[in-house]
mmCIF file of C-alpha atoms in Angstrom:
data_model
loop_
_atom_site.group_PDB
_atom_site.id
_atom_site.type_symbol
_atom_site.label_atom_id
_atom_site.label_comp_id
_atom_site.label_asym_id
_atom_site.label_seq_id
_atom_site.Cartn_x
_atom_site.Cartn_y
_atom_site.Cartn_z
ATOM 1 C CA MET A 1 128.014 84.085 122.840
ATOM 2 C CA HIS A 2 127.341 85.692 125.310
ATOM 3 C CA GLY A 3 129.558 88.724 123.868
ATOM 4 C CA MET A 4 126.946 88.649 120.910
ATOM 5 C CA ARG A 5 124.682 91.316 122.963
ATOM 6 C CA TRP A 6 124.132 94.802 123.131
ATOM 7 C CA VAL A 7 123.463 96.017 126.899
ATOM 8 C CA PHE A 8 121.748 99.596 126.758
ATOM 9 C CA ARG A 9 122.214 101.641 129.783
ATOM 10 C CA ALA A 10 119.981 104.343 130.080
ATOM 11 C CA THR A 11 120.186 108.640 130.446
ATOM 12 C CA GLY A 12 117.984 111.379 130.523
ATOM 13 C CA GLY A 13 118.874 113.091 126.734
ATOM 14 C CA PHE A 14 118.371 116.771 126.110
ATOM 15 C CA VAL A 15 119.583 117.911 122.504
ATOM 16 C CA GLY A 16 121.779 120.649 122.356
ATOM 17 C CA ARG A 17 123.041 120.258 118.587
ATOM 18 C CA ILE A 18 121.653 118.593 115.547
ATOM 19 C CA GLU A 19 124.288 118.160 112.568
ATOM 20 C CA SER A 20 122.279 115.643 110.706
ATOM 21 C CA ALA A 21 119.019 113.888 109.842
ATOM 22 C CA THR A 22 120.359 111.136 112.422
ATOM 23 C CA ARG A 23 123.692 113.025 114.148
ATOM 24 C CA ILE A 24 123.064 114.440 117.020
ATOM 25 C CA ALA A 25 124.641 115.986 120.445
ATOM 26 C CA PHE A 26 122.901 116.118 123.552
ATOM 27 C CA TRP A 27 123.670 116.641 127.331
ATOM 28 C CA PRO A 28 122.795 114.039 129.491
ATOM 29 C CA ASP A 29 121.830 116.432 132.169
ATOM 30 C CA GLU A 30 119.630 119.412 132.133
ATOM 31 C CA PRO A 31 121.719 121.822 130.189
ATOM 32 C CA ALA A 32 120.557 124.938 132.411
ATOM 33 C CA ASP A 33 122.534 123.511 135.581
ATOM 34 C CA HIS A 34 126.024 124.003 133.798
ATOM 35 C CA GLY A 35 124.859 126.938 131.476
ATOM 36 C CA PHE A 36 124.511 124.917 128.768
ATOM 37 C CA ASP A 37 128.141 123.914 128.517
ATOM 38 C CA PRO A 38 128.961 122.674 124.969
ATOM 39 C CA SER A 39 131.678 120.981 126.468
ATOM 40 C CA LEU A 40 129.379 118.331 127.453
ATOM 41 C CA LEU A 41 128.125 117.438 125.127
ATOM 42 C CA ILE A 42 127.763 113.451 124.061
ATOM 43 C CA MET A 43 127.722 112.859 119.689
ATOM 44 C CA THR A 44 126.115 110.239 119.076
ATOM 45 C CA ASP A 45 124.363 108.737 115.638
ATOM 46 C CA LEU A 46 120.683 108.450 116.075
ATOM 47 C CA SER A 47 120.938 105.549 113.582
ATOM 48 C CA ARG A 48 123.279 103.533 114.815
ATOM 49 C CA THR A 49 121.202 100.921 116.294
ATOM 50 C CA PRO A 50 120.340 97.225 117.230
ATOM 51 C CA ALA A 51 117.274 97.378 113.912
ATOM 52 C CA ALA A 52 120.069 99.188 111.749
ATOM 53 C CA ALA A 53 122.879 96.537 112.444
ATOM 54 C CA ALA A 54 119.998 93.669 112.122
ATOM 55 C CA LEU A 55 119.560 95.021 108.177
ATOM 56 C CA GLY A 56 123.585 95.694 107.937
ATOM 57 C CA GLU A 57 123.832 98.877 107.501
ATOM 58 C CA ILE A 58 126.573 98.757 110.071
ATOM 59 C CA SER A 59 128.371 96.196 111.999
ATOM 60 C CA PHE A 60 127.681 94.551 115.313
ATOM 61 C CA ASP A 61 130.234 96.836 117.400
ATOM 62 C CA ALA A 62 129.165 100.010 115.505
ATOM 63 C CA VAL A 63 125.482 100.021 117.822
ATOM 64 C CA GLU A 64 125.847 103.266 119.873
ATOM 65 C CA ILE A 65 122.003 103.307 121.554
ATOM 66 C CA ASP A 66 118.714 100.912 121.199
ATOM 67 C CA ASP A 67 116.553 102.286 118.925
ATOM 68 C CA CYS A 68 113.600 104.008 119.028
ATOM 69 C CA TYR A 69 110.246 102.254 118.619
ATOM 70 C CA CYS A 70 106.266 101.908 119.646
ATOM 71 C CA GLY A 71 105.509 100.476 123.260
ATOM 72 C CA PRO A 72 102.650 98.472 123.907
ATOM 73 C CA THR A 73 100.171 101.094 125.252
ATOM 74 C CA GLY A 74 101.099 103.189 121.851
ATOM 75 C CA ASP A 75 104.397 105.438 123.474
ATOM 76 C CA LEU A 76 107.494 105.447 123.001
ATOM 77 C CA ARG A 77 110.174 103.591 123.777
ATOM 78 C CA GLY A 78 113.406 102.634 123.718
ATOM 79 C CA THR A 79 115.567 106.382 122.518
ATOM 80 C CA THR A 80 112.719 108.248 122.476
ATOM 81 C CA LEU A 81 114.716 111.390 121.385
ATOM 82 C CA GLY A 82 113.713 110.110 118.165
ATOM 83 C CA PRO A 83 114.573 107.650 115.286
ATOM 84 C CA ARG A 84 115.555 110.912 113.114
ATOM 85 C CA TRP A 85 114.899 114.367 111.292
ATOM 86 C CA PRO A 86 111.995 115.761 111.659
ATOM 87 C CA GLU A 87 111.686 113.734 114.615
ATOM 88 C CA ILE A 88 113.255 114.930 117.413
ATOM 89 C CA GLN A 89 112.088 116.168 120.664
ATOM 90 C CA VAL A 90 114.262 118.064 122.654
ATOM 91 C CA ALA A 91 113.564 116.129 126.077
ATOM 92 C CA GLY A 92 114.114 112.052 126.372
ATOM 93 C CA ALA A 93 115.452 109.664 126.742
ATOM 94 C CA VAL A 94 118.640 108.545 125.348
ATOM 95 C CA TYR A 95 119.719 104.289 125.628
ATOM 96 C CA LEU A 96 123.211 104.258 125.600
ATOM 97 C CA GLU A 97 125.253 100.965 124.680
ATOM 98 C CA GLN A 98 127.229 99.832 127.003
ATOM 99 C CA ARG A 99 131.066 99.497 125.261
ATOM 100 C CA PHE A 100 130.175 103.194 123.939
ATOM 101 C CA ARG A 101 129.350 104.444 127.232
ATOM 102 C CA ASP A 102 132.525 102.968 128.570
ATOM 103 C CA ARG A 103 134.226 105.192 126.115
ATOM 104 C CA LEU A 104 133.261 108.027 126.637
ATOM 105 C CA PRO A 105 135.438 110.340 128.407
ATOM 106 C CA ASP A 106 135.257 110.278 132.512
ATOM 107 C CA ALA A 107 133.570 114.389 132.614
ATOM 108 C CA ILE A 108 130.662 113.636 130.228
ATOM 109 C CA ARG A 109 129.536 110.220 130.751
ATOM 110 C CA PRO A 110 125.712 109.608 132.270
ATOM 111 C CA ALA A 111 125.309 108.757 136.031
ATOM 112 C CA LEU A 112 123.591 105.613 136.327
ATOM 113 C CA PRO A 113 121.125 105.287 137.808
ATOM 114 C CA PRO A 114 120.786 108.850 135.928
ATOM 115 C CA LYS A 115 121.077 112.009 137.787
ATOM 116 C CA PHE A 116 118.416 112.323 140.608
ATOM 117 C CA MET A 117 116.689 109.591 140.043
ATOM 118 C CA SER A 118 116.071 106.787 142.184
ATOM 119 C CA GLY A 119 115.884 103.121 142.004
ATOM 120 C CA ARG A 120 118.674 101.119 140.395
ATOM 121 C CA ALA A 121 121.427 100.342 137.665
ATOM 122 C CA HIS A 122 119.544 97.552 137.302
ATOM 123 C CA GLU A 123 116.526 99.236 136.374
ATOM 124 C CA TYR A 124 118.171 101.372 133.260
ATOM 125 C CA THR A 125 119.309 98.378 131.769
ATOM 126 C CA THR A 126 117.972 96.501 128.593
ATOM 127 C CA VAL A 127 120.002 94.028 126.668
ATOM 128 C CA VAL A 128 119.203 93.354 123.165
ATOM 129 C CA TYR A 129 120.314 89.743 121.415
ATOM 130 C CA TRP A 130 122.202 90.032 118.410
ATOM 131 C CA PRO A 131 119.828 88.619 115.670
ATOM 132 C CA ASN A 132 121.985 85.727 114.385
ATOM 133 C CA ALA A 133 123.053 84.509 116.946
ATOM 134 C CA ASP A 134 122.008 79.899 117.897
ATOM 135 C CA ASP A 135 120.194 81.345 120.631
ATOM 136 C CA PRO A 136 116.214 81.131 121.786
ATOM 137 C CA ARG A 137 116.845 85.191 122.956
ATOM 138 C CA ALA A 138 118.131 85.860 119.721
ATOM 139 C CA GLY A 139 116.397 89.044 118.265
ATOM 140 C CA ARG A 140 114.376 89.834 121.525
ATOM 141 C CA ARG A 141 115.218 93.172 123.726
ATOM 142 C CA TYR A 142 114.941 92.203 127.631
ATOM 143 C CA ALA A 143 114.453 94.916 130.473
ATOM 144 C CA GLY A 144 115.445 95.160 133.473
ATOM 145 C CA HIS A 145 113.984 95.002 136.721
ATOM 146 C CA HIS A 146 114.785 95.251 140.704
ATOM 147 C CA ALA A 147 112.526 91.995 142.245
ATOM 148 C CA GLU A 148 112.914 90.061 145.515
ATOM 149 C CA LEU A 149 112.161 85.972 145.077
ATOM 150 C CA LEU A 150 109.024 85.082 146.926
ATOM 151 C CA GLU A 151 109.156 80.988 146.226
ATOM 152 C CA GLU A 152 110.762 78.606 143.592
ATOM 153 C CA ARG A 153 108.832 76.001 142.457
ATOM 154 C CA GLY A 154 111.366 74.342 139.328
ATOM 155 C CA THR A 155 112.332 76.956 137.285
ATOM 156 C CA LEU A 156 109.060 79.013 138.594
ATOM 157 C CA ALA A 157 109.167 81.847 140.802
ATOM 158 C CA ARG A 158 107.084 83.553 142.858
ATOM 159 C CA VAL A 159 108.526 86.994 142.253
ATOM 160 C CA VAL A 160 107.875 90.801 143.583
ATOM 161 C CA VAL A 161 108.437 93.070 140.959
ATOM 162 C CA PHE A 162 109.326 97.121 140.603
ATOM 163 C CA SER A 163 108.475 99.562 138.219
ATOM 164 C CA PRO A 164 112.365 100.311 136.855
ATOM 165 C CA GLY A 165 113.513 103.298 138.448
ATOM 166 C CA THR A 166 110.874 102.563 142.260
ATOM 167 C CA SER A 167 112.811 99.678 143.985
ATOM 168 C CA ASN A 168 113.871 102.266 146.905
ATOM 169 C CA SER A 169 111.129 104.783 146.591
ATOM 170 C CA PRO A 170 109.302 104.734 149.594
ATOM 171 C CA GLY A 171 105.819 104.384 148.061
ATOM 172 C CA ALA A 172 107.033 101.546 145.672
ATOM 173 C CA GLN A 173 103.718 99.565 144.755
ATOM 174 C CA PRO A 174 105.313 97.104 143.021
ATOM 175 C CA ARG A 175 103.556 93.582 141.472
ATOM 176 C CA THR A 176 103.787 89.804 142.751
ATOM 177 C CA LEU A 177 103.989 87.859 139.695
ATOM 178 C CA TRP A 178 104.409 84.198 138.407
ATOM 179 C CA VAL A 179 107.779 83.555 136.227
ATOM 180 C CA ASP A 180 109.933 80.667 134.392
ATOM 181 C CA LEU A 181 112.910 81.760 135.242
ATOM 182 C CA GLY A 182 113.931 78.846 132.907
ATOM 183 C CA SER A 183 112.556 80.044 130.079
ATOM 184 C CA PRO A 184 113.443 82.928 127.540
ATOM 185 C CA ASP A 185 110.152 83.375 126.705
ATOM 186 C CA ASP A 186 109.759 85.143 130.009
ATOM 187 C CA THR A 187 113.271 86.459 131.241
ATOM 188 C CA ASP A 188 116.718 86.533 129.792
ATOM 189 C CA ALA A 189 117.430 83.200 131.636
ATOM 190 C CA GLY A 190 120.424 81.310 128.962
ATOM 191 C CA PRO A 191 123.750 81.420 129.094
ATOM 192 C CA HIS A 192 125.296 84.800 130.869
ATOM 193 C CA SER A 193 121.793 85.674 131.904
ATOM 194 C CA MET A 194 122.214 89.290 133.495
ATOM 195 C CA THR A 195 119.058 87.868 136.406
ATOM 196 C CA GLU A 196 120.682 87.396 139.348
ATOM 197 C CA ILE A 197 117.806 85.602 141.930
ATOM 198 C CA GLY A 198 116.913 81.744 141.745
ATOM 199 C CA LEU A 199 117.806 78.824 139.913
ATOM 200 C CA GLY A 200 120.465 78.580 142.559
ATOM 201 C CA ARG A 201 122.498 81.601 142.157
ATOM 202 C CA GLY A 202 122.124 82.290 146.082
ATOM 203 C CA ARG A 203 120.133 85.452 145.605
ATOM 204 C CA ARG A 204 116.907 86.238 146.559
ATOM 205 C CA SER A 205 116.586 90.429 145.744
ATOM 206 C CA GLY A 206 118.793 91.465 142.416
ATOM 207 C CA ALA A 207 117.960 92.153 138.984
ATOM 208 C CA LEU A 208 115.494 89.883 136.653
ATOM 209 C CA TYR A 209 115.456 91.131 133.146
ATOM 210 C CA LEU A 210 112.153 90.474 131.642
ATOM 211 C CA ILE A 211 110.779 89.907 128.115
ATOM 212 C CA SER A 212 110.098 93.330 126.723
ATOM 213 C CA THR A 213 110.031 93.286 123.225
ATOM 214 C CA GLY A 214 112.033 92.162 120.099
ATOM 215 C CA ILE A 215 113.653 93.696 116.252
ATOM 216 C CA PRO A 216 110.604 94.031 114.717
ATOM 217 C CA ALA A 217 109.800 90.775 111.900
ATOM 218 C CA THR A 218 110.217 93.028 109.416
ATOM 219 C CA VAL A 219 113.721 93.820 109.987
ATOM 220 C CA LEU A 220 114.439 90.352 110.824
ATOM 221 C CA GLU A 221 112.410 89.185 107.142
ATOM 222 C CA SER A 222 114.478 91.663 105.427
ATOM 223 C CA GLN A 223 117.265 90.534 106.968
ATOM 224 C CA ASN A 224 116.729 86.487 105.789
ATOM 225 C CA ALA A 225 116.165 87.319 102.266
ATOM 226 C CA ALA A 226 119.118 89.057 101.952
ATOM 227 C CA ALA A 227 120.606 85.911 103.444
ATOM 228 C CA ARG A 228 118.749 83.889 101.025
ATOM 229 C CA MET B 1 92.166 111.825 90.592
ATOM 230 C CA THR B 2 92.320 107.893 89.758
ATOM 231 C CA PRO B 3 92.988 105.980 92.751
ATOM 232 C CA LEU B 4 95.463 102.774 93.174
ATOM 233 C CA HIS B 5 94.345 100.568 94.677
ATOM 234 C CA ILE B 6 96.579 98.185 97.118
ATOM 235 C CA VAL B 7 94.362 96.472 99.423
ATOM 236 C CA SER B 8 95.222 94.042 102.136
ATOM 237 C CA ASN B 9 94.695 89.996 101.244
ATOM 238 C CA ARG B 10 93.724 90.183 105.454
ATOM 239 C CA ALA B 11 90.947 93.346 104.410
ATOM 240 C CA LEU B 12 89.341 92.141 101.036
ATOM 241 C CA ASP B 13 85.766 92.204 103.515
ATOM 242 C CA VAL B 14 86.294 95.833 103.300
ATOM 243 C CA VAL B 15 86.381 97.164 100.242
ATOM 244 C CA PRO B 16 83.426 96.068 97.223
ATOM 245 C CA ALA B 17 84.012 93.353 95.290
ATOM 246 C CA THR B 18 83.462 95.532 92.034
ATOM 247 C CA MET B 19 86.365 97.079 93.653
ATOM 248 C CA LEU B 20 88.435 94.246 94.160
ATOM 249 C CA ARG B 21 88.505 93.632 89.849
ATOM 250 C CA ALA B 22 89.334 96.732 88.697
ATOM 251 C CA PRO B 23 92.321 96.568 86.414
ATOM 252 C CA THR B 24 93.545 99.860 89.360
ATOM 253 C CA THR B 25 93.355 96.921 91.983
ATOM 254 C CA VAL B 26 95.939 95.252 93.271
ATOM 255 C CA VAL B 27 95.951 92.320 96.508
ATOM 256 C CA ALA B 28 99.269 93.256 98.625
ATOM 257 C CA ALA B 29 99.595 90.188 101.253
ATOM 258 C CA SER B 30 103.151 92.286 102.385
ATOM 259 C CA LEU B 31 104.635 95.740 101.597
ATOM 260 C CA HIS B 32 106.208 94.075 99.011
ATOM 261 C CA ASP B 33 103.782 93.838 97.058
ATOM 262 C CA VAL B 34 103.430 97.607 97.006
ATOM 263 C CA THR B 35 106.844 97.632 94.816
ATOM 264 C CA ARG B 36 104.739 95.413 92.165
ATOM 265 C CA ALA B 37 101.781 97.869 92.252
ATOM 266 C CA LEU B 38 104.112 101.144 91.559
ATOM 267 C CA THR B 39 105.506 98.692 88.917
ATOM 268 C CA ALA B 40 102.414 97.973 87.146
ATOM 269 C CA GLN B 41 101.526 101.188 87.354
ATOM 270 C CA ALA B 42 104.782 102.602 85.601
ATOM 271 C CA ALA B 43 104.000 100.060 82.651
ATOM 272 C CA ARG B 44 100.427 102.089 81.837
ATOM 273 C CA PRO B 45 100.393 105.081 79.822
ATOM 274 C CA PRO B 46 100.863 108.474 81.165
ATOM 275 C CA SER B 47 97.824 109.396 83.482
ATOM 276 C CA SER B 48 96.015 112.038 85.692
ATOM 277 C CA PRO B 49 97.236 112.655 88.813
ATOM 278 C CA ILE B 50 96.705 109.712 91.418
ATOM 279 C CA ALA B 51 96.289 108.942 95.207
ATOM 280 C CA ILE B 52 97.909 106.028 96.473
ATOM 281 C CA ASP B 53 95.365 104.066 98.832
ATOM 282 C CA LEU B 54 96.866 101.667 100.776
ATOM 283 C CA VAL B 55 93.674 99.523 102.358
ATOM 284 C CA GLY B 56 93.430 97.679 105.168
ATOM 285 C CA HIS B 57 92.786 96.699 109.137
ATOM 286 C CA SER B 58 94.927 98.504 111.283
ATOM 287 C CA THR B 59 96.267 97.263 114.159
ATOM 288 C CA SER B 60 94.444 97.350 117.780
ATOM 289 C CA ALA B 61 96.478 98.639 120.030
ATOM 290 C CA HIS B 62 98.055 101.525 117.735
ATOM 291 C CA GLN B 63 96.008 102.166 115.154
ATOM 292 C CA LEU B 64 99.496 101.442 112.240
ATOM 293 C CA LEU B 65 97.518 100.159 108.949
ATOM 294 C CA ARG B 66 98.568 95.995 108.360
ATOM 295 C CA LEU B 67 99.481 95.478 104.893
ATOM 296 C CA GLY B 68 98.879 91.712 105.029
ATOM 297 C CA SER B 69 101.394 90.518 106.704
ATOM 298 C CA THR B 70 103.653 94.087 107.527
ATOM 299 C CA VAL B 71 102.514 96.547 109.766
ATOM 300 C CA ILE B 72 103.202 100.424 108.419
ATOM 301 C CA ASP B 73 105.589 101.359 111.981
ATOM 302 C CA ALA B 74 107.503 104.204 110.348
ATOM 303 C CA LEU B 75 109.459 103.453 113.481
ATOM 304 C CA ASP B 76 110.368 99.960 112.246
ATOM 305 C CA LEU B 77 113.181 100.581 110.287
ATOM 306 C CA ALA B 78 112.890 97.571 107.151
ATOM 307 C CA VAL B 79 109.044 99.752 106.720
ATOM 308 C CA PHE B 80 111.008 103.405 106.584
ATOM 309 C CA ARG B 81 114.023 102.076 104.728
ATOM 310 C CA PHE B 82 111.050 100.562 102.319
ATOM 311 C CA PHE B 83 109.585 103.858 101.385
ATOM 312 C CA GLU B 84 112.775 105.643 101.879
ATOM 313 C CA ALA B 85 113.668 103.721 98.708
ATOM 314 C CA ILE B 86 110.494 104.830 97.013
ATOM 315 C CA GLY B 87 110.849 108.411 97.966
ATOM 316 C CA ARG B 88 113.915 107.826 95.988
ATOM 317 C CA SER B 89 113.654 106.157 93.203
ATOM 318 C CA GLY B 90 111.586 108.847 91.724
ATOM 319 C CA ILE B 91 108.947 106.266 90.426
ATOM 320 C CA LEU B 92 106.174 107.836 92.507
ATOM 321 C CA ARG B 93 106.989 110.513 89.845
ATOM 322 C CA ASP B 94 107.069 109.061 87.184
ATOM 323 C CA ILE B 95 103.548 107.703 87.381
ATOM 324 C CA ASN B 96 101.980 111.221 88.891
ATOM 325 C CA ALA B 97 101.038 110.590 92.489
ATOM 326 C CA VAL B 98 100.104 113.240 94.278
ATOM 327 C CA CYS B 99 99.798 111.625 97.849
ATOM 328 C CA LEU B 100 99.847 108.498 100.088
ATOM 329 C CA ARG B 101 96.239 107.209 101.909
ATOM 330 C CA LEU B 102 96.609 104.893 104.330
ATOM 331 C CA LEU B 103 92.922 103.651 104.651
ATOM 332 C CA GLY B 104 92.444 101.684 107.705
ATOM 333 C CA CYS B 105 90.185 102.518 110.830
ATOM 334 C CA GLU B 106 91.146 105.488 112.581
ATOM 335 C CA THR B 107 94.872 105.783 110.901
ATOM 336 C CA ALA B 108 95.272 109.087 111.513
ATOM 337 C CA THR B 109 94.350 108.774 115.760
ATOM 338 C CA SER B 110 97.069 107.492 117.376
ATOM 339 C CA ALA B 111 100.552 108.854 117.897
ATOM 340 C CA CYS B 112 102.022 106.381 116.225
ATOM 341 C CA GLY B 113 99.676 106.858 113.913
ATOM 342 C CA VAL B 114 100.539 110.458 112.988
ATOM 343 C CA ARG B 115 104.226 109.977 113.452
ATOM 344 C CA THR B 116 104.132 107.606 110.934
ATOM 345 C CA MET B 117 102.035 109.530 108.434
ATOM 346 C CA ARG B 118 104.613 112.266 109.193
ATOM 347 C CA LEU B 119 108.076 110.171 108.519
ATOM 348 C CA LEU B 120 106.398 108.661 105.780
ATOM 349 C CA SER B 121 105.086 112.374 104.363
ATOM 350 C CA SER B 122 108.924 113.828 104.749
ATOM 351 C CA VAL B 123 110.733 110.420 102.847
ATOM 352 C CA LEU B 124 108.179 110.435 100.304
ATOM 353 C CA ALA B 125 107.612 114.433 99.268
ATOM 354 C CA ILE B 126 103.881 113.820 99.006
ATOM 355 C CA PRO B 127 100.934 114.217 101.325
ATOM 356 C CA VAL B 128 99.976 111.039 103.618
ATOM 357 C CA TYR B 129 96.916 111.191 105.115
ATOM 358 C CA GLY B 130 94.658 108.288 107.388
ATOM 359 C CA SER B 131 91.783 108.243 108.619
ATOM 360 C CA ARG B 132 90.167 109.923 111.815
ATOM 361 C CA LYS B 133 86.639 107.387 112.017
ATOM 362 C CA ARG B 134 86.307 104.065 111.472
ATOM 363 C CA LEU B 135 86.435 102.387 107.812
ATOM 364 C CA SER B 136 84.225 100.048 106.016
ATOM 365 C CA ARG B 137 82.545 99.125 102.871
ATOM 366 C CA THR B 138 80.763 101.604 102.718
ATOM 367 C CA HIS B 139 83.009 104.205 102.454
ATOM 368 C CA HIS B 140 83.890 102.983 99.335
ATOM 369 C CA THR B 141 82.510 102.704 95.996
ATOM 370 C CA ALA B 142 83.847 100.439 93.298
ATOM 371 C CA GLN B 143 86.162 103.277 91.313
ATOM 372 C CA GLY B 144 88.226 103.474 95.036
ATOM 373 C CA PHE B 145 87.283 105.816 99.183
ATOM 374 C CA ASN B 146 84.142 107.436 98.066
ATOM 375 C CA PRO B 147 85.068 110.835 98.033
ATOM 376 C CA ILE B 148 81.744 112.620 99.924
ATOM 377 C CA PHE B 149 83.639 110.570 102.981
ATOM 378 C CA ARG B 150 86.726 113.067 102.511
ATOM 379 C CA HIS B 151 86.573 114.927 106.158
ATOM 380 C CA VAL B 152 87.275 111.556 107.381
ATOM 381 C CA LEU B 153 90.663 111.879 106.337
ATOM 382 C CA VAL B 154 93.185 114.364 107.569
ATOM 383 C CA ASP B 155 97.667 114.822 107.690
ATOM 384 C CA ALA B 156 99.285 114.787 110.226
ATOM 385 C CA THR B 157 98.987 118.354 111.377
ATOM 386 C CA GLY B 158 95.054 117.515 110.949
ATOM 387 C CA ASP B 159 93.964 118.835 107.627
ATOM 388 C CA VAL B 160 91.445 117.488 105.210
ATOM 389 C CA PRO B 161 92.928 116.883 102.085
ATOM 390 C CA PRO B 162 91.257 119.443 99.355
ATOM 391 C CA ALA B 163 88.955 118.259 97.081
ATOM 392 C CA GLU B 164 91.307 118.036 94.256
ATOM 393 C CA LEU B 165 93.315 115.625 96.112
ATOM 394 C CA THR B 166 89.675 113.274 96.460
#
């Protein structure tokens, strides 16, 4: 069920209007560059996230952005503009769900990679799998990286991985590591994987989606309790 | 002020045994036991103002309080909705709750911890305090958190609770 996932594309975000605790409008580009043009604002609702869908508050198709969540070092990840008032920041990152992004008028659809940012599109892409699916990736989030394949032993691969946004930067300092391209614990392995390298796909350079985080266990427990 | 102690079942070592035996102490296996504790408190005769004390260890990475199996992270939507429902229910007013205290090591020190305190305070409409320091059994007595350590507690803005809230 490759359709049961959300693909998110990152952009910068500058809050231009707050209409409610969760409904905001933002500019994807520096607003001073276009004189704070209100016609370029993108309306979204910070509560329309995968966690809200998993809790049954909204439908699968109603997801507009990725959640705002704590990263491993305590920093904000995902849509870092914030989850809701009063925790809204003026500037941050917004991860727009691909179908929502595709529906935006051409004039306001953010560039990918974001304007003035380096790297490739997949370095600004994450994917979250719908938790109700019969798929080992269910409920998990994978982050796109650019990688180069050095060696394969079965499904194990030694790869050079670039930090997101740095793959075409002159000073990039990629890391070399072994990953199991066949394991959903490491990568988005499975039907319709977005990873491009290895496993007979014929690519030695391209997208590699590495495990990141997931929908919180408390959300999944609430969902399971509701199902019972 | 009378505290209502809700102690994580994974942190029974950090409070005195006499405190654990107090009628106002509930041992919590998860966030859902908070509801049980508040409901039990509501069934008691009206009391003087109370502090709701959630007592547990904090996570090593983010210094977020862990109550049984639940990490109190307000960016976790299920956790946020839980506290939002408590705030809406009016039960805090019914039991005369005047503050929530997250009594775990350094729960007021990380960005995640402070953000959680802000968000919980916004939905509960009462002050929420965390700890600037590591906490141990010595910070508690049979009656709960020892008020002489009031200075280690702060709200999200860094203010120490007033004397009447300890």
